Tab-separated table of N, CA and C in Angstrom:
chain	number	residue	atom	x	y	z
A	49	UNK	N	144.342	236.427	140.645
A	49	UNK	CA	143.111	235.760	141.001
A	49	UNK	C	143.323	234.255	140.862
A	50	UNK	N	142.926	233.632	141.675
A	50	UNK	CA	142.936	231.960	141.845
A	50	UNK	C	142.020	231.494	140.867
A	51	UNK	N	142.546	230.299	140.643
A	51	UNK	CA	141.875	229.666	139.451
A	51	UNK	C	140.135	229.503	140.099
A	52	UNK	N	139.986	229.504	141.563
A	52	UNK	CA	138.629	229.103	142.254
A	52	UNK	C	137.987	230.058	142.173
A	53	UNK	N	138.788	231.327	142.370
A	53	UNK	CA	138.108	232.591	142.422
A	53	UNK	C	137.292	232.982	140.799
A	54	UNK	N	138.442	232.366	139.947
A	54	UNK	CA	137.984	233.135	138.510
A	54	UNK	C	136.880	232.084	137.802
A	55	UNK	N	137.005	230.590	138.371
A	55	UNK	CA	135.215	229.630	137.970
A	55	UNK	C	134.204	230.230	138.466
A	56	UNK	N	134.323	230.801	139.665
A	56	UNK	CA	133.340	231.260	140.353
A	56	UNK	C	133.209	232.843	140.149
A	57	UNK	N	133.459	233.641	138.806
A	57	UNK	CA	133.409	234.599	138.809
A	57	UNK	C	132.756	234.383	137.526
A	58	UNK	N	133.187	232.987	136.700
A	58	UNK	CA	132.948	233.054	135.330
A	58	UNK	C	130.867	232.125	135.729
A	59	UNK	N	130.734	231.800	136.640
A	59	UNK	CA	129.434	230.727	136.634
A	59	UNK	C	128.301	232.409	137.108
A	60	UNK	N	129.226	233.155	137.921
A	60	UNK	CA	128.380	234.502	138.011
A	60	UNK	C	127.507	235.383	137.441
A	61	UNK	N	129.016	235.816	136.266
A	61	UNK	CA	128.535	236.850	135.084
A	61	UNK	C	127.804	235.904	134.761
A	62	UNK	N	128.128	234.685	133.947
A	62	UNK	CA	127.615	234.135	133.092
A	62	UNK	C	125.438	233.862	133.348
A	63	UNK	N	125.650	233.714	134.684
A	63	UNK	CA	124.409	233.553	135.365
A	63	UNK	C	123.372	234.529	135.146
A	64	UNK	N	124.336	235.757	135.756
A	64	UNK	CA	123.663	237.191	135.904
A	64	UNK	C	123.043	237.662	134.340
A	65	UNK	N	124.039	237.491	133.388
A	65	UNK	CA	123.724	238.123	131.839
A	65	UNK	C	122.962	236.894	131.039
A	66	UNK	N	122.602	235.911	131.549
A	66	UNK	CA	121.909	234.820	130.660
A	66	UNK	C	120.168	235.269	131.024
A	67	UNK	N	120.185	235.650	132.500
A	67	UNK	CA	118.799	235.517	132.868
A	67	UNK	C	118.486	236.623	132.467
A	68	UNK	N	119.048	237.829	132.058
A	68	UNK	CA	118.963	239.190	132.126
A	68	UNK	C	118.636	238.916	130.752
A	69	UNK	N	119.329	238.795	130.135
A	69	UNK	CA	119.361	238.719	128.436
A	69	UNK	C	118.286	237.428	127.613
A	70	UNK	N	118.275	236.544	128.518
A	70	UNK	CA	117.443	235.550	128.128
A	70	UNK	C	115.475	235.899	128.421
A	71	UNK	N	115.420	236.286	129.637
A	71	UNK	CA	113.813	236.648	130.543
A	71	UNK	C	114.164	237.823	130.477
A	72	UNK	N	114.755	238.776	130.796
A	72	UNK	CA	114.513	240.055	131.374
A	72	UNK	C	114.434	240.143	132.679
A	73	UNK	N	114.770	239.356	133.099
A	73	UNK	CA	114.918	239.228	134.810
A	73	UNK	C	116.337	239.432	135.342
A	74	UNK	N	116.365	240.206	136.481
A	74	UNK	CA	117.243	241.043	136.946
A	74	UNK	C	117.402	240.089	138.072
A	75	UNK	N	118.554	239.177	138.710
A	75	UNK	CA	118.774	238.569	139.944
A	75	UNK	C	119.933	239.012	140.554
A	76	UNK	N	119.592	239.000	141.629
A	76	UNK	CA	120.745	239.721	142.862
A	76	UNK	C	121.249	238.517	143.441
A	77	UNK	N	122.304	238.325	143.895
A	77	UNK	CA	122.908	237.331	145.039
A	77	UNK	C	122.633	237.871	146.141
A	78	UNK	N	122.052	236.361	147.179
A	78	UNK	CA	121.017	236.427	148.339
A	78	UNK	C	121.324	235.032	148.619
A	79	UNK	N	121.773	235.215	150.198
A	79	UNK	CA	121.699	233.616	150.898
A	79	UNK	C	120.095	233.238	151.233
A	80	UNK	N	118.908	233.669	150.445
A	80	UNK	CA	118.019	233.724	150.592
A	80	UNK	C	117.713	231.662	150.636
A	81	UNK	N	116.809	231.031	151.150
A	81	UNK	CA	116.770	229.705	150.995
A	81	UNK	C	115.522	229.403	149.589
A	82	UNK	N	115.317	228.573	149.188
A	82	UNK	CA	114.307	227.980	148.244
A	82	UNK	C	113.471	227.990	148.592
A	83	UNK	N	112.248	227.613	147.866
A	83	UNK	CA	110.979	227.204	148.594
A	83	UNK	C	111.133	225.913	148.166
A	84	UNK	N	109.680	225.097	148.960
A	84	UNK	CA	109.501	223.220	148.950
A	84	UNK	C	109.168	223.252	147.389
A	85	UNK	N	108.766	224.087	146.653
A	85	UNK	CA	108.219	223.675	145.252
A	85	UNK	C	109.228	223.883	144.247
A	86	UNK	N	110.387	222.726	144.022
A	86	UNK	CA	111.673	223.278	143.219
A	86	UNK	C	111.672	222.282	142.191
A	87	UNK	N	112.526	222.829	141.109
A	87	UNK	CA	112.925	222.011	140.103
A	87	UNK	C	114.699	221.843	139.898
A	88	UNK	N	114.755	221.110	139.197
A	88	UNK	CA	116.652	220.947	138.745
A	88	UNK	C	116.157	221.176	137.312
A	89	UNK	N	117.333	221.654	136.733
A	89	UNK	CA	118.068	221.448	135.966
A	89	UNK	C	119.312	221.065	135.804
A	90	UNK	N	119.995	220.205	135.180
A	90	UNK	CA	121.244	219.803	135.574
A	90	UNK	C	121.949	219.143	134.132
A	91	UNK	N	123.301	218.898	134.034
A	91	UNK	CA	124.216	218.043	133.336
A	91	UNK	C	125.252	218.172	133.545
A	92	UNK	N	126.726	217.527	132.695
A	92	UNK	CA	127.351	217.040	133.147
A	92	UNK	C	128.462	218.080	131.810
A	93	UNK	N	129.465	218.380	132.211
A	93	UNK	CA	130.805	219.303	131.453
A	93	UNK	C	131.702	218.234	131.443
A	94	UNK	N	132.153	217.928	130.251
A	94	UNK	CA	132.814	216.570	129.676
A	94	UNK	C	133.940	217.256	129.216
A	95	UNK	N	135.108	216.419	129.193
A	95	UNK	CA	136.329	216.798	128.678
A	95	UNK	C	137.133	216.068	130.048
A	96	UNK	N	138.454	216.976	129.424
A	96	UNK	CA	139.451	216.797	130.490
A	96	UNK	C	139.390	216.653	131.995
A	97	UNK	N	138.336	218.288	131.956
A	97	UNK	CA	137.890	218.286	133.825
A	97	UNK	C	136.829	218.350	133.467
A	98	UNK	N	135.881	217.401	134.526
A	98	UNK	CA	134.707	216.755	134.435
A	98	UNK	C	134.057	217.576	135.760
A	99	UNK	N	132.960	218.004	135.745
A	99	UNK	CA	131.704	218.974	136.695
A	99	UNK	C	130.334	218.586	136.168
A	100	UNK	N	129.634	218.827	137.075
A	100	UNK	CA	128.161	218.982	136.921
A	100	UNK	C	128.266	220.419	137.165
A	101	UNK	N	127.072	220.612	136.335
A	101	UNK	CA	126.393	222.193	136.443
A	101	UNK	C	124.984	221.798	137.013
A	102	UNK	N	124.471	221.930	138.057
A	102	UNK	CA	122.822	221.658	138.316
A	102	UNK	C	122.012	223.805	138.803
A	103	UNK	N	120.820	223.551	138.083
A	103	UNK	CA	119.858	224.558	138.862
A	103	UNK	C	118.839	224.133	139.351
A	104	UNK	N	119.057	224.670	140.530
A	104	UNK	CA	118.044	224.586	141.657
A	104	UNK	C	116.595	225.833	141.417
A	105	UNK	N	115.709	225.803	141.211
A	105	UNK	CA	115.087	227.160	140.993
A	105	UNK	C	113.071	226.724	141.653
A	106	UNK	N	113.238	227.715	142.342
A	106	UNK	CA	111.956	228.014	142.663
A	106	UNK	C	110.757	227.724	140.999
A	107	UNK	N	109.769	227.042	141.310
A	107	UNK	CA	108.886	226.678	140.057
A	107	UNK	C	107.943	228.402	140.021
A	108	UNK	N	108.095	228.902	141.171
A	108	UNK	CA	107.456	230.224	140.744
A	108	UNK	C	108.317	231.411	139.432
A	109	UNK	N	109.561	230.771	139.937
A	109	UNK	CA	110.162	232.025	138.979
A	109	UNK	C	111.062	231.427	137.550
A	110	UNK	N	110.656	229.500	137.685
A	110	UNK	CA	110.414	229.023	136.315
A	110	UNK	C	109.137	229.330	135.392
A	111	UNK	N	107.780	229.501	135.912
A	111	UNK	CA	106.701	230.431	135.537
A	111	UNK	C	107.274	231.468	134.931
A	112	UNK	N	107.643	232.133	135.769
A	112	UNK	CA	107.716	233.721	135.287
A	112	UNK	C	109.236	233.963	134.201
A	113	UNK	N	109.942	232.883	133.929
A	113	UNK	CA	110.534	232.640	133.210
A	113	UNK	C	110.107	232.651	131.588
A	114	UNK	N	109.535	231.691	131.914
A	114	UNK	CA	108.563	230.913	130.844
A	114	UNK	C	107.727	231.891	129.772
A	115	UNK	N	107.174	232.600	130.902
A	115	UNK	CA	105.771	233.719	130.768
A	115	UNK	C	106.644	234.715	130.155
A	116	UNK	N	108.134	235.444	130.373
A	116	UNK	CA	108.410	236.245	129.863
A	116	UNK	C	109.209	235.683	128.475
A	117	UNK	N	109.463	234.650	128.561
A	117	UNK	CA	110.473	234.229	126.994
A	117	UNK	C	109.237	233.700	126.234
A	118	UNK	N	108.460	233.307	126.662
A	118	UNK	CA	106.788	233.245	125.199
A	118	UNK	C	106.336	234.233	125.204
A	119	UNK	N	106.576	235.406	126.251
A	119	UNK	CA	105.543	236.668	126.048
A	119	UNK	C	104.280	236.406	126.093
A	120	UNK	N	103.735	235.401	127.103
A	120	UNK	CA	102.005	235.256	127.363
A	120	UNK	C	102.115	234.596	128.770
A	121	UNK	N	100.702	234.896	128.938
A	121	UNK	CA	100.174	235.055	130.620
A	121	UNK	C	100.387	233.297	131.084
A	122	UNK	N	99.675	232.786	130.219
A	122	UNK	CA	99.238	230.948	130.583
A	122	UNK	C	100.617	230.513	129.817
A	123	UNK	N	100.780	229.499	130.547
A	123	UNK	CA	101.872	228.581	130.329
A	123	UNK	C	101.553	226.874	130.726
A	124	UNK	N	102.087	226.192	130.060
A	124	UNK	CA	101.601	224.673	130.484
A	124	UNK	C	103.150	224.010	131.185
A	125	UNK	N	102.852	223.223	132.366
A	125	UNK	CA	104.132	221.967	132.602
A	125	UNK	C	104.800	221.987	131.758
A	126	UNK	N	104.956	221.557	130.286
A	126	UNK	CA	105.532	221.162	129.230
A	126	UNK	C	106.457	222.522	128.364
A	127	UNK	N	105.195	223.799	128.884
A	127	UNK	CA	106.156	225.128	128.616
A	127	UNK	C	107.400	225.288	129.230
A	128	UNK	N	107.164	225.374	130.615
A	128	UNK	CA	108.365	225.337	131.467
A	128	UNK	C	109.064	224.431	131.713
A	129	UNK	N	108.776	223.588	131.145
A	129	UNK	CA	110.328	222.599	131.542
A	129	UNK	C	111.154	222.789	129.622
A	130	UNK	N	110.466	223.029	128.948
A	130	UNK	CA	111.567	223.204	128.101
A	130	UNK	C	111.981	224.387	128.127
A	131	UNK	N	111.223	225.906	128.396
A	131	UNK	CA	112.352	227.142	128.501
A	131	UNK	C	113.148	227.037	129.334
A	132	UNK	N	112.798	226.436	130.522
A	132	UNK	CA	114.114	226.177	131.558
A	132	UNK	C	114.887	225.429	131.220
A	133	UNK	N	114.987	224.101	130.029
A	133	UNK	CA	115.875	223.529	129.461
A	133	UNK	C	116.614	224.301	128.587
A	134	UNK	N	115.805	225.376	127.860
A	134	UNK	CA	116.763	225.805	126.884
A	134	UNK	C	117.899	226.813	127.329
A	135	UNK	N	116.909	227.231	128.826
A	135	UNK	CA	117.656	229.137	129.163
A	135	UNK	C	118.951	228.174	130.053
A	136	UNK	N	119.150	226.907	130.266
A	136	UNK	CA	120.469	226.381	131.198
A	136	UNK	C	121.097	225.567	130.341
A	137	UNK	N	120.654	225.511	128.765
A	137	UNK	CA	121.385	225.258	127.567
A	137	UNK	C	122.490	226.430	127.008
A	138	UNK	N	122.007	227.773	127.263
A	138	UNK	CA	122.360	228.745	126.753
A	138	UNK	C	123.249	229.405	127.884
A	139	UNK	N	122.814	228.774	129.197
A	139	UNK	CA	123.883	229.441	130.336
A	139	UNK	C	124.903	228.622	130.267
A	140	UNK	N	124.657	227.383	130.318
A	140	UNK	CA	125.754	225.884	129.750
A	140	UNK	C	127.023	226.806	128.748
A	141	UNK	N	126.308	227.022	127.656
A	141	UNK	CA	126.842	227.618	126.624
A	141	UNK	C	127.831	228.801	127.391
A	142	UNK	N	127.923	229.126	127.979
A	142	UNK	CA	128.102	230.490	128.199
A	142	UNK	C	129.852	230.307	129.121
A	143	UNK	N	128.919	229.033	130.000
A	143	UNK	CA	130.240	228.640	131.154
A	143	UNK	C	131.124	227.820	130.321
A	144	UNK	N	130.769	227.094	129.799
A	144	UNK	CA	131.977	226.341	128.232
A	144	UNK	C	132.356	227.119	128.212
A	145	UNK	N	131.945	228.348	127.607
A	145	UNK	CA	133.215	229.494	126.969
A	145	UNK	C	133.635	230.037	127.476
A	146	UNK	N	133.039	230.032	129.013
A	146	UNK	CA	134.103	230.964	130.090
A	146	UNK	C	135.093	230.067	130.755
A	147	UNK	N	134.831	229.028	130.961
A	147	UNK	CA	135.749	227.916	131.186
A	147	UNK	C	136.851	228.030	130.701
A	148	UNK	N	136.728	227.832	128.771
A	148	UNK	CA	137.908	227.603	128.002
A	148	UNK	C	138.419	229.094	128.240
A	149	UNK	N	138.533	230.111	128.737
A	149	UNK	CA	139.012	230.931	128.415
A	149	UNK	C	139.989	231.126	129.578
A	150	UNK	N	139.386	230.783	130.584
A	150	UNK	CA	140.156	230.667	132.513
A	150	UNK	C	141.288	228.961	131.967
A	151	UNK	N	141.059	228.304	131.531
A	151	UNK	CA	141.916	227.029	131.314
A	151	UNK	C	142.340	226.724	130.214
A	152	UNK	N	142.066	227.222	129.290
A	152	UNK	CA	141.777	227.337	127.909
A	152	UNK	C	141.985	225.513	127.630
A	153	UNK	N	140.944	224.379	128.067
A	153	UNK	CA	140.874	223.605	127.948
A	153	UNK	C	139.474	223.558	127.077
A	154	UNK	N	139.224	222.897	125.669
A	154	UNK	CA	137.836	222.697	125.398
A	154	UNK	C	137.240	221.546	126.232
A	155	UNK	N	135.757	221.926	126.226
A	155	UNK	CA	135.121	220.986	126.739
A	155	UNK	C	133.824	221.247	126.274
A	156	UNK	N	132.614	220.466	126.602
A	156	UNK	CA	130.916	220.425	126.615
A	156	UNK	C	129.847	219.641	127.668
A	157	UNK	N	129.113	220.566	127.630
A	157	UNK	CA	128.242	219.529	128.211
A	157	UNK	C	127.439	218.795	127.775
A	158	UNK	N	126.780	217.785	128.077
A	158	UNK	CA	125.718	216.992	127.792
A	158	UNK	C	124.311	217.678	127.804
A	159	UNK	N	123.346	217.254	127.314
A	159	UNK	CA	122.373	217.989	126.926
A	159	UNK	C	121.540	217.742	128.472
A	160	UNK	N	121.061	218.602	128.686
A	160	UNK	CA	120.360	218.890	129.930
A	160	UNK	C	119.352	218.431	129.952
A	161	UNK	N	119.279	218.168	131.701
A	161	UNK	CA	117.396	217.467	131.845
A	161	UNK	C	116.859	218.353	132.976
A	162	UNK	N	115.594	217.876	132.882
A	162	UNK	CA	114.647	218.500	134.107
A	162	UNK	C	114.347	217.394	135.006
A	163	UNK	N	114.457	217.865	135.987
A	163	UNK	CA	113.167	216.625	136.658
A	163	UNK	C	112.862	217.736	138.314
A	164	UNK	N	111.655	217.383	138.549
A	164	UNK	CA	110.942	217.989	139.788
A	164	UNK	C	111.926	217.698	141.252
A	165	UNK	N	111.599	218.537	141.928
A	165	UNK	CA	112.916	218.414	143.191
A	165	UNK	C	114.070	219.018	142.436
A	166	UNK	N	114.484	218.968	144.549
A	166	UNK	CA	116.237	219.205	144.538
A	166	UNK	C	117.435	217.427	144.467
A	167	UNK	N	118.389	217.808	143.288
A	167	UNK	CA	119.125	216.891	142.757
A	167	UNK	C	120.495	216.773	143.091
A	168	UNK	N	121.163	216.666	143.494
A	168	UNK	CA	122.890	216.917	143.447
A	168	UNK	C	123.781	215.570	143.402
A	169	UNK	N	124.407	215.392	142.643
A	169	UNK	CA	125.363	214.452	142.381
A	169	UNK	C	126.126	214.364	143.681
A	170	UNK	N	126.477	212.574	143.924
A	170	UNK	CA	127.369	212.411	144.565
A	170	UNK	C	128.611	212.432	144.077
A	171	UNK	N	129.364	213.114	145.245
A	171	UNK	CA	130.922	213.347	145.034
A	171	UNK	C	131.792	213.920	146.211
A	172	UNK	N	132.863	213.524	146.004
A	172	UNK	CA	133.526	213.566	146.882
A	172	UNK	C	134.559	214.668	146.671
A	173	UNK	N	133.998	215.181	145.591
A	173	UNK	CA	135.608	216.492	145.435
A	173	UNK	C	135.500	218.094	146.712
A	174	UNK	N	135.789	218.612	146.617
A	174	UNK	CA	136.010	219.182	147.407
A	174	UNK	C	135.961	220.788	146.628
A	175	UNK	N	135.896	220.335	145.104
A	175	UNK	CA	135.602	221.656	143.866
A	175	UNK	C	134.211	221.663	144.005
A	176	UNK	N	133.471	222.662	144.783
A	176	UNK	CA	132.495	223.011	144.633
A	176	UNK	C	131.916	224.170	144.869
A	177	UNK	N	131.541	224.877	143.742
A	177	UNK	CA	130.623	225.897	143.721
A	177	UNK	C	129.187	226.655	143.886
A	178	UNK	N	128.583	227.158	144.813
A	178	UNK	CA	126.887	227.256	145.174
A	178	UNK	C	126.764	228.976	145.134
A	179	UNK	N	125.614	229.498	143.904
A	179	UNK	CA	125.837	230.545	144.023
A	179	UNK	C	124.189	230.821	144.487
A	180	UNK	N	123.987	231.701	145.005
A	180	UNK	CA	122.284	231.669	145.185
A	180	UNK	C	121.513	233.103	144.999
A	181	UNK	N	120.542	232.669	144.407
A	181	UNK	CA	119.987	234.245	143.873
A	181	UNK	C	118.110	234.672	143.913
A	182	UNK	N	118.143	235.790	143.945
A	182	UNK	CA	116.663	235.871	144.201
A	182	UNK	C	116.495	236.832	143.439
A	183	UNK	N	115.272	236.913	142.852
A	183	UNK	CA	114.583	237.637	142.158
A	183	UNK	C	114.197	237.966	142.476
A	184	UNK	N	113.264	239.683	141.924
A	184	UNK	CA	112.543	240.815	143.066
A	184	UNK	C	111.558	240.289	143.961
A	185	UNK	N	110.745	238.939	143.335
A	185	UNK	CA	109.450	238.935	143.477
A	185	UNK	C	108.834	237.405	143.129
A	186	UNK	N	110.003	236.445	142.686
A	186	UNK	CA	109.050	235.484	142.220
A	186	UNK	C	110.217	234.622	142.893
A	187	UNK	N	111.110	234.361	143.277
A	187	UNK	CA	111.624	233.472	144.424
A	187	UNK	C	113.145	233.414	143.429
A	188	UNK	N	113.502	232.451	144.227
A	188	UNK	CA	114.754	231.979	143.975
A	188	UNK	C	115.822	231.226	143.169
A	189	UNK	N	116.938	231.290	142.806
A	189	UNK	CA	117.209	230.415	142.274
A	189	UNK	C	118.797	229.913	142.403
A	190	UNK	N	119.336	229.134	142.418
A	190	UNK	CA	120.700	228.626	142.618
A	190	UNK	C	121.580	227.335	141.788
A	191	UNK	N	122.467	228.101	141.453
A	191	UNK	CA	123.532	227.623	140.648
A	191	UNK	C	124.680	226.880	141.127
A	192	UNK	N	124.918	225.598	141.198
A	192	UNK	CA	126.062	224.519	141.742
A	192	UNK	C	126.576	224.266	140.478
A	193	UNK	N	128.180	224.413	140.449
A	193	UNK	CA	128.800	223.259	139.901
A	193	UNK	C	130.055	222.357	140.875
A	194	UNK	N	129.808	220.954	140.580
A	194	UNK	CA	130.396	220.315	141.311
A	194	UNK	C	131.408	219.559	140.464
A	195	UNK	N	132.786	219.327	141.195
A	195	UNK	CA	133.941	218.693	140.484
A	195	UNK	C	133.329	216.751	140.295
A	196	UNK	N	134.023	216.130	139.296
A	196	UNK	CA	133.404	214.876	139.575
A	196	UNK	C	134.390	214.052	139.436
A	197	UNK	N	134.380	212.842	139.513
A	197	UNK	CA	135.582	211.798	139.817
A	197	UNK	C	136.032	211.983	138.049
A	198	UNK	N	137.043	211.441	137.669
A	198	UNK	CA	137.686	211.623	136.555
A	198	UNK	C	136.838	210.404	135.624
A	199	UNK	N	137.117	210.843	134.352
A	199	UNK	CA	136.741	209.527	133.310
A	199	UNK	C	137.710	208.542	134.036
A	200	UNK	N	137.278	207.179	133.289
A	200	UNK	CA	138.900	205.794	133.865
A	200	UNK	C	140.037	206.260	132.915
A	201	UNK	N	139.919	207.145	131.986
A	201	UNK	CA	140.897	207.046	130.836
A	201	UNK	C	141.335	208.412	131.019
A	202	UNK	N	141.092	209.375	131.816
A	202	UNK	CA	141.658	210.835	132.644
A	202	UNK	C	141.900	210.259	133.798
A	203	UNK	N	143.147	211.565	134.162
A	203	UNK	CA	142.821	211.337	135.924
A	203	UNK	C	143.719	212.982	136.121
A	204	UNK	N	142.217	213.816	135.872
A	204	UNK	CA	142.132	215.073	136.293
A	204	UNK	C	140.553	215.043	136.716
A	205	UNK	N	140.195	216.257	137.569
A	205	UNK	CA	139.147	216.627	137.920
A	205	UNK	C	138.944	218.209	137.552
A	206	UNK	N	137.756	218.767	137.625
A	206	UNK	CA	138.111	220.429	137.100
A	206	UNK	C	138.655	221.528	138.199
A	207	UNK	N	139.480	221.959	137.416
A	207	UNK	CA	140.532	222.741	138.549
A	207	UNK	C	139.381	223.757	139.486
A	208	UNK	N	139.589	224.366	140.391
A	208	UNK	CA	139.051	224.972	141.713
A	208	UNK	C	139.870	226.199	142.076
């Protein structure tokens, strides 16, 4: 298996068993598109090879996110942007360790932000990953990581 094949196998599982284990939500891969009402989540995997991790996700099935990791009906703005900070803290978590294990390079990311809309770093690498997923019933969601220009004091990018 290619080193491209096995990032993109490790951003998968890792995807599939965070939301499962984190909400209880079951997502399938679907070239399904977004809706206009989206959020990011996003940061940056530091070390040697340098990526962004961003999520793209429908605000309906950040709701229903939300609603199932507090276990209650009402939720506020301020609910959902931090379970969605924490549940792409814990998927973060997840691709670090699947990372080091495909390169066995350590690395981390930076602590994650939210902000409303779709986000994507400029770059010019050509390492890039888009996985896209839908949920039974409450919309969509999609997972990029993108290679990024090197620190000035590296000059690697993350392998592909």
């Amino acid at each position: 298996m290619s080193i491209h094949q096995e990032v993109h196998c490790v951003l998968d599982r890792s995807m599939q068993d965070i939301t499962k284990r984190f909400a209880g939500i079951q997502l399938m891969k679907d070239d399904v598109g977004l809706s206009e009402n989206v959020c990011t989540v996003h940061t940056v995997l530091e070390g040697e090879h340098r990526a962004a991790l961003l999520l793209h996700a429908d605000m309906a099935l950040l709701v229903r996110l939300a609603q199932n990791v507090m276990k209650q009906e009402t939720v506020t703005s301020q609910d959902i942007e931090d379970v969605a900070t924490e549940y792409f803290n814990v998927l973060c978590g997840r691709v670090a360790a699947g990372f080091f294990q495909i390169a066995h390079i350590p690395s981390r990311f930076q602590t994650p932000r939210f902000r409303p809309g779709k986000f994507i770093p400029e770059s010019k690498s050509s390492c890039r990953h888009i996985l896209t997923y839908n949920s039974e019933k409450d919309g969509s969601m999609q997972l990029i990581c993108v290679g990024l220009p090197p620190n000035e004091e590296k000059n690697s990018i993350m392998p592909c």
